[in-house]
Amino acid sequence: MSAPKPDSGNEREIVIEVRNLEISYGSFVLMRDLNFQIRRGDIFIIMGGSGCGKSTLMKQMIGLKRPAGGKVLYGDVSFWDVEPSRQEQLKRRFGILFQSGALWSSMTLAENVALPLEQYTDLTPAQIRELVSFKLALVGLGGFEDFYPSELSGGMKKRAGLARAMALDPDFLFFDEPSAGLDPISARLLDDLIIELSESLDTTVVVVTHDLASIFAIGTHSIFLDPEEKTMTAAGNPKQILAESGNEKVVRFLTRGEGRKPE
Amino acid sequence: MQQEHSDTAHFEDAAVQFIPVAPDRLVLKFSGNWVAGGDLPDADEALQDLVRTKPAPRIAFVTEGLGAWDSGFLVFLARIVDLCNGSGTPVDLSGLPEGVRKLLDLASPDKQRTGVTREKSSPGFLVRVADATLDLFHGFQEMLAFIGDATLSFFKLLRGKAEFRRSDLSQALQETGAQALPIVSLISLLVGMILAFVAAIQLKLFGVQIYVADVVGIGVVRVMGAIMTGIIMAGRTGAAFAAQLGMMQVNEEIDALESLGIPPMDFLVLPRMLALMLMMPMLCIYSDLMGILGGMIVGVGMLDLGVAEYYYQTLKAVKLTYFWIGLFHSFVFGILVALAGCLRGLQCERNAAAVGFAATSAVVTGIVSIVVATAVITLLCQVLGI
């Protein structure tokens, strides 16, 4: 498997590297030999059909689930081989948007965004309040500080989740199915937001999704997981894969099963 | 309705006729309304007829007389098509309405994924016993690990290193304290009265009704008050903890905490455990008072004892040691109920049924551990002679 080709003139440093990763449930191996690199500033898409293990792959990358084998490297630190305290340090550089938003339902939006700040910074309550309002305003939720998650729509919850994920100005943002359950317009707005944030904050973004519109709109690099081959069968820029890949399954996936149109 | 043909199956509404139009060609003529739940011909009988026809003819369908149809019709046809495919009989579907053909095509076996059917396995008795034993063992291991983690967290708290939100603690205190008062009052008062009743009948025989105060006082203060509060709290709060944490597990809220490096044990379990450790003894004292009050109501109302008389008899009977033993019970129960609720909540799987199971399981675990703990403490007291 070749490493994803960087865009022309974009030889940035490799910030995440996955080596020989294996995903399994008990004795059942779902994926093996996963090898890829993510460079600073990439919007990296992990794509594949339902149930192919892409969410699990993300959980292994963010330290929620120990992989059955292989390494996840951040810089030259192998996440699963260092002691817990070092893992915790790494985790603080991650911002994660879960599929359902995963806002803490007993707290208001402001409290949700404030918690990471309270835990890991020495900011005064007033400073935290200001930062929280700013982060919420970034995702278009200014004024919703005192709302509880249950009072929000699905799209708003996702955006609030994003505000929380960005609370600590993370180096890496992970998104699990960001457009799932959103109407097309909200999904598009979230995509735009991801691009803007990634560009302006120079954050590296990893997105797990099977939403084609999102894949083409935001992805600079991607890998395709094929559950039948039990490994990744394509890597590169999604548009490039669509145009050049010789793998029929990937092309069918990227064209909603229609295959490449003859030109 | 078609009734003239000898091969016809007769039915009120739906009917199918088998019309041999040539030696090697059989036409199935459908008529009437083929609606599921209506009086449909029995597919098995019809199929038997088909199987009996040798050599297998080519089959076609005629549906001019067909009225309304739904899945009932499709199921019937699907079985015929299956049978024909199985015996290599050619089937001509062109006589069927277009919608029926499309639906049959969608459901045809070659459109289904292969190899997904679960084999029904019925493991032998020994295998099942072994599985159950292993499950039990793993459950026990998990429980021990959880208790260990909780203890570590507690020491972390004592060293000032565990963090949780004050508001979580105060909310838990309110839920486990003030809000539990009405039900604790009712149950404890009634248990006090019941104890007094039962004792009164026996003691009256000897004319020593006044000892009702001893029975009720010692019984309630030493153990019953604590047990009643424990069981109420297991049902009320233990289940609530399990459901709350279970729901958080379903919503990935616990993942979100862990991904931030915030241990759920510190952040979610500690405030709940602390709240119950503090509030259970309080509730127990309250329950003791209510129980004695219940006894007094019966004593004064039924046995013609004086209020002061009953009061002083109680004071004389209940030693301070009993009071401490009761409090110790309730303190232990508080920890047990909190641990059971939080353990089951955090073990919860990610679906709605699992949340229900977690709540039930928390109550069962809570009550069982309360009873076991009572037995152990009673035994210890016996050994220590208190």
XYZ file of C-alpha atoms in Angstrom:
649
model
C 0.000 0.000 0.000
C 1.477 3.322 -0.997
C 1.228 6.368 1.194
C -1.313 8.940 0.080
C 0.146 11.319 -2.401
C 0.374 14.840 -1.061
C -0.993 17.687 -3.104
C 1.545 19.301 -5.357
C 3.917 21.549 -3.446
C 2.367 20.565 -0.122
C 5.151 18.536 1.461
C 4.171 19.150 5.046
C 5.387 17.107 7.957
C 3.747 13.822 8.791
C 1.849 14.228 12.056
C -0.043 10.946 12.327
C 1.149 7.632 11.069
C -0.733 4.352 11.279
C 1.334 1.201 10.897
C 0.031 -2.334 10.362
C -3.057 -1.615 12.397
C -5.496 -4.453 12.942
C -9.150 -4.206 13.910
C -10.834 -7.240 15.349
C -13.804 -8.217 17.446
C -12.775 -11.122 19.603
C -11.213 -13.578 17.209
C -12.921 -12.088 14.144
C -10.490 -9.914 12.182
C -12.290 -7.031 10.469
C -9.322 -5.124 9.017
C -5.604 -5.718 8.888
C -2.483 -4.146 7.379
C -3.758 -0.600 7.665
C -0.882 1.728 6.790
C -1.267 5.413 6.111
C 0.169 8.798 6.978
C -1.555 12.066 7.681
C 0.199 15.387 7.138
C -0.290 18.637 8.986
C -3.288 20.541 7.664
C -4.810 17.570 5.828
C -8.503 16.887 5.866
C -8.172 13.142 5.887
C -11.208 11.023 5.092
C -11.646 7.459 6.272
C -14.362 6.078 4.016
C -16.036 2.762 3.479
C -19.449 1.133 3.632
C -21.466 0.657 6.798
C -19.915 -1.745 9.276
C -16.467 -1.790 7.701
C -14.777 -0.697 10.913
C -14.082 2.938 10.158
C -15.510 4.222 13.451
C -13.508 1.579 15.309
C -10.392 2.676 13.448
C -11.023 6.197 14.676
C -11.545 4.979 18.237
C -8.190 3.255 18.064
C -6.567 6.420 16.795
C -7.990 8.568 19.593
C -7.169 6.146 22.362
C -10.622 4.815 23.196
C -9.983 1.285 22.025
C -6.735 -0.642 22.030
C -5.966 -2.073 18.580
C -5.479 -5.812 18.198
C -2.129 -5.089 16.596
C -0.044 -2.349 15.025
C 0.867 1.186 15.990
C -0.609 4.652 15.913
C 2.158 7.256 15.913
C 1.783 10.916 16.727
C 5.049 12.422 15.584
C 7.400 9.748 16.859
C 5.318 8.792 19.896
C 3.499 5.493 19.579
C 0.212 6.089 21.373
C -0.405 2.562 22.611
C 3.180 1.947 23.716
C 3.640 4.858 26.108
C 2.556 5.095 29.732
C -0.962 6.359 30.557
C 0.206 9.808 31.673
C 1.832 10.408 28.291
C -1.355 9.149 26.612
C -3.378 11.668 28.598
C -1.065 14.433 27.398
C -1.589 13.349 23.812
C -5.326 13.145 24.286
C -5.374 16.796 25.241
C -4.229 17.602 21.726
C -7.293 15.869 20.265
C -10.677 17.391 19.674
C -13.389 14.869 18.931
C -16.845 15.299 17.499
C -18.832 12.139 18.147
C -21.533 10.893 15.857
C -24.388 11.989 18.090
C -22.594 15.058 19.391
C -22.205 13.316 22.771
C -22.825 16.519 24.687
C -23.117 15.908 28.419
C -26.841 16.101 28.829
C -26.839 17.301 32.421
C -24.834 20.431 31.532
C -25.626 23.536 29.541
C -23.782 24.246 26.315
C -21.529 26.706 28.120
C -20.696 24.130 30.796
C -20.022 21.528 28.123
C -17.504 23.734 26.372
C -16.071 24.995 29.639
C -15.332 21.584 31.179
C -12.170 20.831 29.169
C -10.960 24.360 29.891
C -11.632 24.004 33.612
C -9.846 20.672 33.668
C -6.723 21.574 31.780
C -6.119 25.309 31.963
C -5.547 27.799 34.754
C -7.895 30.334 33.274
C -10.120 32.340 35.581
C -13.870 31.715 35.402
C -14.328 35.051 33.640
C -11.747 34.158 31.012
C -13.342 30.773 30.521
C -16.730 32.389 30.079
C -15.369 34.648 27.385
C -13.608 31.803 25.586
C -16.736 29.656 25.737
C -18.874 32.396 24.244
C -16.313 32.877 21.509
C -16.152 29.169 20.649
C -19.923 28.919 20.579
C -20.071 32.001 18.348
C -17.518 30.379 16.010
C -19.971 27.572 15.308
C -22.935 29.918 15.034
C -24.379 29.249 18.487
C -23.693 32.580 20.143
C -26.433 33.260 22.678
C -27.177 29.585 23.311
C -24.857 29.367 26.324
C -27.551 28.449 28.822
C -29.424 25.962 26.677
C -29.358 22.270 27.505
C -28.498 19.786 24.742
C -32.018 18.364 24.794
C -33.358 21.767 23.747
C -31.360 21.813 20.514
C -31.850 20.353 17.045
C -29.528 17.649 15.713
C -27.489 20.092 13.642
C -27.091 22.486 16.562
C -25.959 19.629 18.813
C -23.279 18.709 16.306
C -22.098 22.286 16.101
C -22.058 22.572 19.877
C -20.090 19.313 19.952
C -17.644 20.918 17.547
C -17.322 23.961 19.799
C -16.489 21.626 22.684
C -14.030 19.676 20.527
C -12.257 22.941 19.754
C -12.218 24.150 23.333
C -8.557 23.368 23.934
C -7.430 24.526 20.467
C -6.524 20.970 19.503
C -3.890 20.033 16.943
C -6.077 17.226 15.675
C -9.807 17.268 15.112
C -11.598 13.948 14.678
C -15.101 13.726 13.273
C -17.252 10.597 13.392
C -19.882 10.793 10.645
C -20.344 14.567 10.862
C -23.167 14.713 8.342
C -25.132 11.718 9.661
C -28.655 12.722 10.578
C -28.353 16.247 9.190
C -30.403 17.757 6.384
C -28.403 18.561 3.234
C -28.088 22.247 4.047
C -26.947 21.727 7.647
C -24.523 19.073 6.413
C -23.134 21.504 3.859
C -22.786 24.232 6.492
C -20.917 21.836 8.767
C -18.593 20.904 5.877
C -17.883 24.559 5.204
C -17.206 25.076 8.881
C -14.751 22.161 8.927
C -12.840 23.613 5.957
C -12.754 27.106 7.412
C -11.600 25.932 10.818
C -8.984 23.647 9.370
C -7.583 26.399 7.175
C -7.633 29.177 9.708
C -6.445 27.162 12.723
C -4.053 24.948 10.755
C -5.640 21.950 12.412
C -5.251 18.452 11.038
C -8.677 16.947 10.516
C -9.619 13.278 10.362
C -13.157 12.538 9.207
C -14.917 9.189 9.233
C -17.759 9.328 6.754
C -19.533 7.653 3.870
C -21.270 10.828 2.743
C -20.114 11.358 -0.846
C -20.920 15.051 -0.981
C -18.764 15.631 2.106
C -15.979 13.395 0.872
C -15.538 15.406 -2.311
C -16.235 18.769 -0.724
C -13.723 18.620 2.103
C -11.336 15.693 1.635
C -7.756 16.410 0.684
C -6.677 12.832 1.338
C -8.531 9.635 1.994
C -8.393 5.920 2.418
C -11.047 3.396 1.470
C -11.703 0.402 3.730
C -12.992 -2.706 2.011
C -14.526 -5.236 4.426
C -14.271 -8.056 1.888
C -10.561 -7.562 1.282
C -10.222 -6.860 5.030
C -7.902 -3.920 4.404
C -7.657 -0.504 2.746
C -7.809 -0.741 -1.022
C -7.286 2.859 -2.061
C -5.497 5.926 -0.774
C -5.159 9.439 -2.096
C -7.209 12.491 -2.899
C -10.847 11.382 -3.333
C -11.236 13.144 -6.688
C -8.009 11.626 -7.877
C -9.121 8.178 -6.751
C -12.361 8.613 -8.636
C -10.531 9.686 -11.780
C -7.620 7.278 -11.701
C -8.230 4.301 -9.443
C -8.332 0.936 -11.096
C -10.221 -0.537 -8.154
C -13.773 -1.046 -9.287
C -15.249 -1.255 -5.795
C -13.829 2.120 -4.783
C -15.106 3.715 -7.956
C -18.540 2.184 -7.457
C -18.565 3.501 -3.884
C -17.628 6.994 -5.033
C -20.305 6.998 -7.740
C -23.157 5.503 -5.678
C -22.759 2.172 -7.449
C -22.995 3.559 -10.984
C -19.362 3.119 -11.970
C -17.202 5.592 -13.826
C -18.910 7.362 -16.724
C -17.121 7.008 -20.057
C -15.832 10.358 -21.208
C -66.209 -17.330 -7.645
C -64.698 -20.097 -9.738
C -66.170 -23.384 -8.794
C -66.509 -25.508 -11.926
C -63.069 -27.043 -12.262
C -62.248 -30.281 -10.545
C -58.799 -29.088 -9.472
C -60.145 -25.930 -7.997
C -59.665 -25.160 -4.378
C -62.872 -23.440 -3.229
C -62.705 -20.250 -1.250
C -64.943 -17.364 -0.340
C -62.645 -14.705 -1.685
C -59.233 -15.644 -2.941
C -58.974 -18.651 -5.169
C -56.452 -20.384 -7.374
C -57.175 -22.839 -10.159
C -54.733 -25.254 -11.690
C -55.537 -25.448 -15.394
C -53.500 -27.889 -17.468
C -53.534 -26.240 -20.914
C -51.140 -28.771 -22.441
C -49.476 -31.932 -21.129
C -46.376 -29.962 -20.233
C -47.967 -26.653 -19.372
C -49.872 -25.677 -16.276
C -51.585 -22.343 -15.790
C -52.344 -21.034 -12.326
C -55.386 -18.817 -12.482
C -55.820 -16.448 -9.560
C -59.067 -14.726 -8.710
C -60.589 -12.785 -5.879
C -58.911 -10.603 -3.282
C -55.527 -11.924 -2.115
C -55.057 -9.996 1.047
C -53.008 -11.171 4.004
C -55.242 -11.981 6.936
C -58.110 -12.850 4.574
C -59.217 -16.379 3.800
C -56.338 -17.377 1.525
C -55.823 -20.833 0.045
C -53.331 -22.878 1.948
C -50.014 -22.669 0.140
C -48.952 -26.117 1.336
C -51.978 -27.821 -0.154
C -51.532 -26.045 -3.452
C -47.876 -26.934 -3.451
C -48.660 -30.584 -2.781
C -50.739 -30.584 -5.965
C -47.849 -29.118 -7.895
C -45.376 -31.595 -6.562
C -47.618 -34.494 -7.425
C -47.834 -33.468 -11.103
C -45.188 -35.467 -12.919
C -43.348 -34.773 -15.081
C -42.847 -31.224 -13.889
C -44.722 -28.958 -16.258
C -43.907 -25.442 -17.273
C -45.860 -23.014 -15.165
C -47.546 -19.772 -16.109
C -49.923 -17.442 -14.324
C -53.183 -15.787 -15.246
C -54.471 -12.977 -13.089
C -57.417 -11.451 -14.957
C -59.813 -12.211 -12.107
C -57.411 -11.001 -9.428
C -58.789 -8.239 -7.239
C -56.781 -6.569 -4.512
C -53.474 -8.155 -3.504
C -50.802 -7.540 -0.935
C -47.956 -9.370 0.779
C -50.214 -12.390 1.341
C -50.293 -12.953 -2.424
C -46.554 -12.403 -2.719
C -45.735 -14.931 -0.018
C -47.893 -17.530 -1.755
C -46.230 -16.860 -5.103
C -42.759 -16.796 -3.638
C -43.252 -20.278 -2.238
C -44.441 -21.576 -5.590
C -41.512 -19.958 -7.390
C -39.103 -21.367 -4.792
C -40.529 -24.833 -5.199
C -40.326 -24.654 -8.982
C -36.767 -23.367 -8.901
C -35.902 -26.171 -6.530
C -37.277 -28.851 -8.856
C -36.002 -27.216 -12.012
C -39.472 -26.380 -13.284
C -39.494 -23.367 -15.592
C -41.768 -20.565 -14.383
C -43.132 -17.862 -16.614
C -43.904 -14.798 -14.503
C -45.110 -12.654 -17.381
C -48.774 -13.210 -16.540
C -48.398 -11.480 -13.171
C -49.002 -7.776 -12.575
C -45.851 -5.721 -13.012
C -45.721 -4.676 -9.350
C -45.863 -8.294 -8.235
C -43.041 -9.259 -10.578
C -40.819 -6.438 -9.357
C -41.407 -7.257 -5.719
C -40.796 -10.977 -6.285
C -37.589 -10.083 -8.067
C -36.434 -7.890 -5.156
C -37.053 -10.697 -2.678
C -35.617 -13.456 -4.886
C -33.016 -15.625 -3.178
C -30.197 -14.621 -5.532
C -30.568 -10.999 -4.417
C -29.893 -11.912 -0.800
C -26.522 -12.019 0.848
C -25.311 -15.560 1.197
C -23.832 -17.145 4.253
C -25.559 -14.872 6.740
C -28.131 -17.314 8.030
C -27.363 -18.218 11.608
C -27.130 -21.856 12.273
C -29.351 -22.766 15.140
C -26.922 -24.198 17.593
C -28.029 -25.954 20.711
C -24.920 -26.519 22.789
C -24.933 -29.429 25.141
C -25.708 -29.219 28.836
C -22.075 -29.229 29.905
C -21.173 -26.489 27.426
C -23.977 -24.317 28.714
C -22.963 -24.901 32.320
C -19.369 -24.060 31.442
C -20.421 -20.895 29.575
C -22.593 -19.784 32.442
C -19.805 -20.429 34.934
C -17.324 -18.475 32.849
C -19.805 -15.609 32.502
C -20.305 -15.600 36.237
C -16.570 -15.610 36.764
C -16.029 -12.702 34.343
C -18.874 -10.796 35.988
C -17.238 -11.302 39.347
C -13.858 -10.214 37.979
C -15.382 -7.060 36.517
C -17.072 -6.303 39.807
C -13.816 -6.684 41.733
C -11.968 -4.503 39.226
C -14.673 -1.876 39.552
C -14.533 -1.923 43.338
C -10.749 -1.610 43.131
C -10.984 1.351 40.763
C -13.601 3.009 42.947
C -11.392 2.585 46.009
C -8.419 4.098 44.203
C -10.575 7.011 43.098
C -11.728 7.504 46.652
C -8.152 7.698 47.915
C -7.371 10.079 45.065
C -10.198 12.229 46.360
C -8.793 12.139 49.890
C -5.462 13.326 48.517
C -7.331 16.087 46.706
C -6.497 14.783 43.254
C -9.832 13.557 42.006
C -11.984 16.147 40.350
C -15.686 16.372 39.742
C -18.211 19.143 39.548
C -19.566 20.459 42.845
C -22.947 20.868 41.219
C -23.026 17.153 40.378
C -22.451 16.343 44.033
C -25.087 18.764 45.277
C -27.584 17.440 42.783
C -26.847 13.869 43.821
C -27.179 14.924 47.478
C -30.580 16.393 46.780
C -31.753 13.380 44.786
C -30.564 10.886 47.373
C -31.491 12.948 50.413
C -34.370 15.363 50.573
C -36.253 13.862 47.654
C -36.221 10.422 49.259
C -37.816 11.614 52.520
C -41.499 11.022 51.669
C -41.084 7.377 50.715
C -38.682 6.681 53.589
C -41.229 8.216 55.991
C -44.078 6.092 54.713
C -42.220 2.777 54.625
C -40.451 3.247 57.970
C -43.627 4.305 59.760
C -45.456 1.262 58.412
C -42.613 -1.132 59.237
C -42.557 0.262 62.808
C -46.283 -0.289 63.106
C -46.113 -3.806 61.689
C -43.326 -4.776 64.089
C -45.387 -3.401 66.985
C -48.480 -5.310 65.892
C -46.690 -8.608 65.592
C -44.956 -8.145 68.935
C -48.101 -6.895 70.679
C -50.075 -10.054 69.994
C -47.404 -12.225 71.606
C -46.536 -9.907 74.483
C -50.166 -9.341 75.428
C -50.392 -13.022 76.301
C -47.955 -12.363 79.119
C -49.328 -8.949 80.002
C -46.088 -7.189 79.206
C -47.266 -4.946 76.389
C -44.769 -2.312 77.420
C -41.994 -4.434 75.901
C -43.401 -3.580 72.476
C -41.262 -0.466 72.833
C -38.153 -2.652 73.288
C -38.917 -4.854 70.298
C -39.651 -1.943 68.007
C -36.841 0.245 69.334
C -34.089 -2.356 69.150
C -35.336 -3.920 65.903
C -35.663 -0.645 64.047
C -32.581 1.128 65.375
C -30.221 -1.802 65.183
C -31.067 -3.147 61.729
C -34.533 -2.615 60.265
C -34.220 1.133 59.717
C -30.985 0.699 57.811
C -32.264 -2.222 55.761
C -35.507 -0.486 54.816
C -33.678 2.670 53.722
C -31.117 0.547 51.898
C -33.749 -1.314 49.928
C -35.699 1.843 49.165
C -32.547 3.550 47.945
C -31.520 0.520 45.876
C -34.849 0.662 44.076
C -34.994 4.387 43.838
C -31.462 5.709 43.473
C -29.479 2.655 42.389
C -31.797 2.211 39.412
C -31.618 5.925 38.638
C -27.806 5.905 38.686
C -27.687 2.879 36.395
C -30.147 4.434 33.954
C -28.334 7.785 33.936
C -24.914 6.293 33.331
C -26.325 3.724 30.890
C -27.920 6.467 28.847
C -24.637 8.392 28.907
C -22.921 5.284 27.590
C -25.483 5.020 24.765
C -24.993 8.693 23.847
C -21.195 8.357 23.764
C -21.023 10.899 26.601
C -18.704 8.601 28.541
C -16.473 8.224 25.482
C -16.383 12.009 25.301
C -15.188 12.167 28.914
C -12.551 9.489 28.402
C -11.303 11.100 25.222
C -10.644 14.247 27.247
C -8.725 12.187 29.760
C -11.359 12.676 32.455
C -11.854 9.351 34.264
C -15.586 8.537 34.498
C -14.802 6.914 37.821
C -13.780 10.249 39.335
C -16.182 12.412 37.460
C -19.380 10.356 37.548
C -19.052 7.616 40.167
C -17.401 9.547 43.008
C -20.044 12.265 43.458
C -22.792 9.653 43.446
C -20.963 7.413 45.885
C -20.146 10.332 48.191
C -23.736 11.505 48.119
C -25.057 8.111 49.159
C -22.332 7.644 51.790
C -23.409 10.918 53.364
C -27.150 10.726 52.926
C -27.777 7.079 53.788
C -26.849 7.463 57.484
C -28.993 10.610 57.656
C -31.913 8.810 56.089
C -31.289 5.930 58.465
C -31.559 8.165 61.536
C -34.735 9.628 60.126
C -36.064 6.168 59.371
C -35.264 5.056 62.966
C -37.320 7.935 64.311
C -40.218 7.214 61.982
C -40.140 3.510 62.890
C -40.252 4.267 66.605
C -43.072 6.719 65.948
C -44.950 3.942 64.128
C -44.451 1.630 67.104
C -45.640 4.353 69.428
C -48.812 4.905 67.407
C -49.705 1.243 67.798
C -48.596 1.149 71.466
C -50.548 4.228 72.453
C -53.522 3.638 70.180
C -54.064 -0.080 70.719
C -52.271 -1.152 73.863
C -53.272 1.834 76.024
C -49.657 2.695 76.817
C -48.839 6.298 77.658
C -46.709 8.369 75.313
C -44.172 9.179 78.048
C -44.155 5.587 79.242
C -43.433 4.333 75.711
C -40.782 7.008 75.233
C -38.874 6.144 78.397
C -39.129 2.427 77.766
C -37.597 2.996 74.331
C -34.817 5.118 75.810
C -34.085 2.403 78.324
C -34.036 -0.378 75.736
C -32.051 1.204 72.918
C -28.372 1.402 73.732
C -26.121 3.815 71.949
C -24.174 0.851 70.539
C -27.294 -0.273 68.638
C -27.583 3.150 67.155
C -23.968 3.062 65.926
C -24.450 -0.437 64.526
C -27.485 0.800 62.585
C -25.549 3.756 61.266
C -22.659 1.535 60.247
C -25.099 -0.676 58.313
C -26.503 2.271 56.450
C -23.069 3.658 55.620
C -22.078 0.318 54.092
C -25.395 0.068 52.249
C -24.852 3.541 50.817
C -21.557 2.451 49.285
C -23.043 -0.807 48.013
C -26.088 0.782 46.390
C -23.959 3.463 44.719
C -21.425 0.929 43.482
C -24.104 -1.421 42.151
C -25.883 1.401 40.311
C -22.718 2.894 38.823
C -21.213 -0.487 37.925
C -24.313 -1.599 36.024
C -24.623 1.797 34.374
C -21.044 1.814 33.135
C -21.326 -1.806 31.973
C -24.389 -0.898 29.916
C -24.293 -1.790 26.235
C -25.235 0.685 23.576
C -28.924 0.132 23.018
C -32.221 1.000 24.654
C -32.955 -2.485 25.996
C -29.565 -2.522 27.704
C -30.451 0.592 29.704
C -33.515 -1.170 31.082
C -31.456 -4.214 31.872
C -28.840 -2.072 33.612
C -31.487 -0.496 35.853
C -33.017 -3.854 36.772
C -29.653 -5.391 37.352
C -28.584 -2.487 39.568
C -31.590 -3.032 41.840
C -31.015 -6.777 42.052
C -27.298 -6.377 42.720
C -28.005 -3.666 45.277
C -30.562 -5.658 47.247
C -28.577 -8.888 47.163
C -25.442 -7.141 48.387
C -27.427 -5.389 51.135
C -28.735 -8.693 52.436
C -25.328 -10.348 52.260
C -23.695 -7.376 53.993
C -26.314 -7.491 56.748
C -25.558 -11.144 57.338
C -21.831 -10.471 57.514
C -22.202 -7.492 59.860
C -24.595 -9.381 62.129
C -22.144 -12.249 62.336
C -19.304 -9.849 63.128
C -21.348 -8.229 65.888
C -22.074 -11.662 67.272
C -18.385 -12.526 67.321
C -17.475 -9.177 68.868
C -20.260 -9.586 71.360
C -22.020 -6.295 70.602
